[in-house]
């Protein structure tokens, strides 16, 4: 805030966000092009807010079709996890048999050497 800056009193007295932005521009905190972009954004979000009477969660009808997708996704992940577990068990069994054969081979070598 090289030129003095907007006081908190000026910002508190601003009736709208637009006036608060204008107060910051007046003290050179923001360029006028940035303020015009912000004002356009605020106006568009306010007009979109006018269409929706209540901000927040959308209507329940929007989510009616989504629960099936979530359940299908979870079922798919469960099947994938089972396949990976089966594959891991097969690999473990194969490695165990390989180890047992190697162990037996080494014990026989020691025993008959």
mmCIF file with all atom_site columns, N, CA and C in Angstrom, residues 54-59 63:
data_model
loop_
_atom_site.group_PDB
_atom_site.id
_atom_site.type_symbol
_atom_site.label_atom_id
_atom_site.label_alt_id
_atom_site.label_comp_id
_atom_site.label_asym_id
_atom_site.label_entity_id
_atom_site.label_seq_id
_atom_site.pdbx_PDB_ins_code
_atom_site.Cartn_x
_atom_site.Cartn_y
_atom_site.Cartn_z
_atom_site.occupancy
_atom_site.B_iso_or_equiv
_atom_site.pdbx_formal_charge
_atom_site.auth_seq_id
_atom_site.auth_comp_id
_atom_site.auth_asym_id
_atom_site.auth_atom_id
_atom_site.pdbx_PDB_model_num
ATOM 1  N N  . UNK A 1 54 ? -31.895 -21.125 -3.218 1.00 0.00 ? 54 UNK A N  1
ATOM 2  C CA . UNK A 1 54 ? -31.073 -21.481 -2.078 1.00 0.00 ? 54 UNK A CA 1
ATOM 3  C C  . UNK A 1 54 ? -29.702 -21.944 -2.556 1.00 0.00 ? 54 UNK A C  1
ATOM 4  N N  . UNK A 1 55 ? -28.649 -21.295 -2.089 1.00 0.00 ? 55 UNK A N  1
ATOM 5  C CA . UNK A 1 55 ? -27.326 -21.782 -2.455 1.00 0.00 ? 55 UNK A CA 1
ATOM 6  C C  . UNK A 1 55 ? -27.020 -23.056 -1.670 1.00 0.00 ? 55 UNK A C  1
ATOM 7  N N  . UNK A 1 56 ? -26.124 -23.826 -2.187 1.00 0.00 ? 56 UNK A N  1
ATOM 8  C CA . UNK A 1 56 ? -25.744 -25.048 -1.478 1.00 0.00 ? 56 UNK A CA 1
ATOM 9  C C  . UNK A 1 56 ? -26.004 -26.268 -2.317 1.00 0.00 ? 56 UNK A C  1
ATOM 10 N N  . UNK A 1 57 ? -26.574 -27.268 -1.698 1.00 0.00 ? 57 UNK A N  1
ATOM 11 C CA . UNK A 1 57 ? -26.776 -28.556 -2.355 1.00 0.00 ? 57 UNK A CA 1
ATOM 12 C C  . UNK A 1 57 ? -27.842 -28.461 -3.437 1.00 0.00 ? 57 UNK A C  1
ATOM 13 N N  . UNK A 1 58 ? -27.621 -29.121 -4.559 1.00 0.00 ? 58 UNK A N  1
ATOM 14 C CA . UNK A 1 58 ? -28.627 -29.130 -5.616 1.00 0.00 ? 58 UNK A CA 1
ATOM 15 C C  . UNK A 1 58 ? -29.821 -29.997 -5.219 1.00 0.00 ? 58 UNK A C  1
ATOM 16 N N  . UNK A 1 59 ? -30.825 -29.944 -6.026 1.00 0.00 ? 59 UNK A N  1
ATOM 17 C CA . UNK A 1 59 ? -32.041 -30.701 -5.751 1.00 0.00 ? 59 UNK A CA 1
ATOM 18 C C  . UNK A 1 59 ? -31.742 -32.191 -5.687 1.00 0.00 ? 59 UNK A C  1
ATOM 19 N N  . UNK A 1 63 ? -29.310 -36.219 -7.933 1.00 0.00 ? 63 UNK A N  1
ATOM 20 C CA . UNK A 1 63 ? -28.486 -37.317 -7.463 1.00 0.00 ? 63 UNK A CA 1
ATOM 21 C C  . UNK A 1 63 ? -29.164 -38.675 -7.527 1.00 0.00 ? 63 UNK A C  1
#
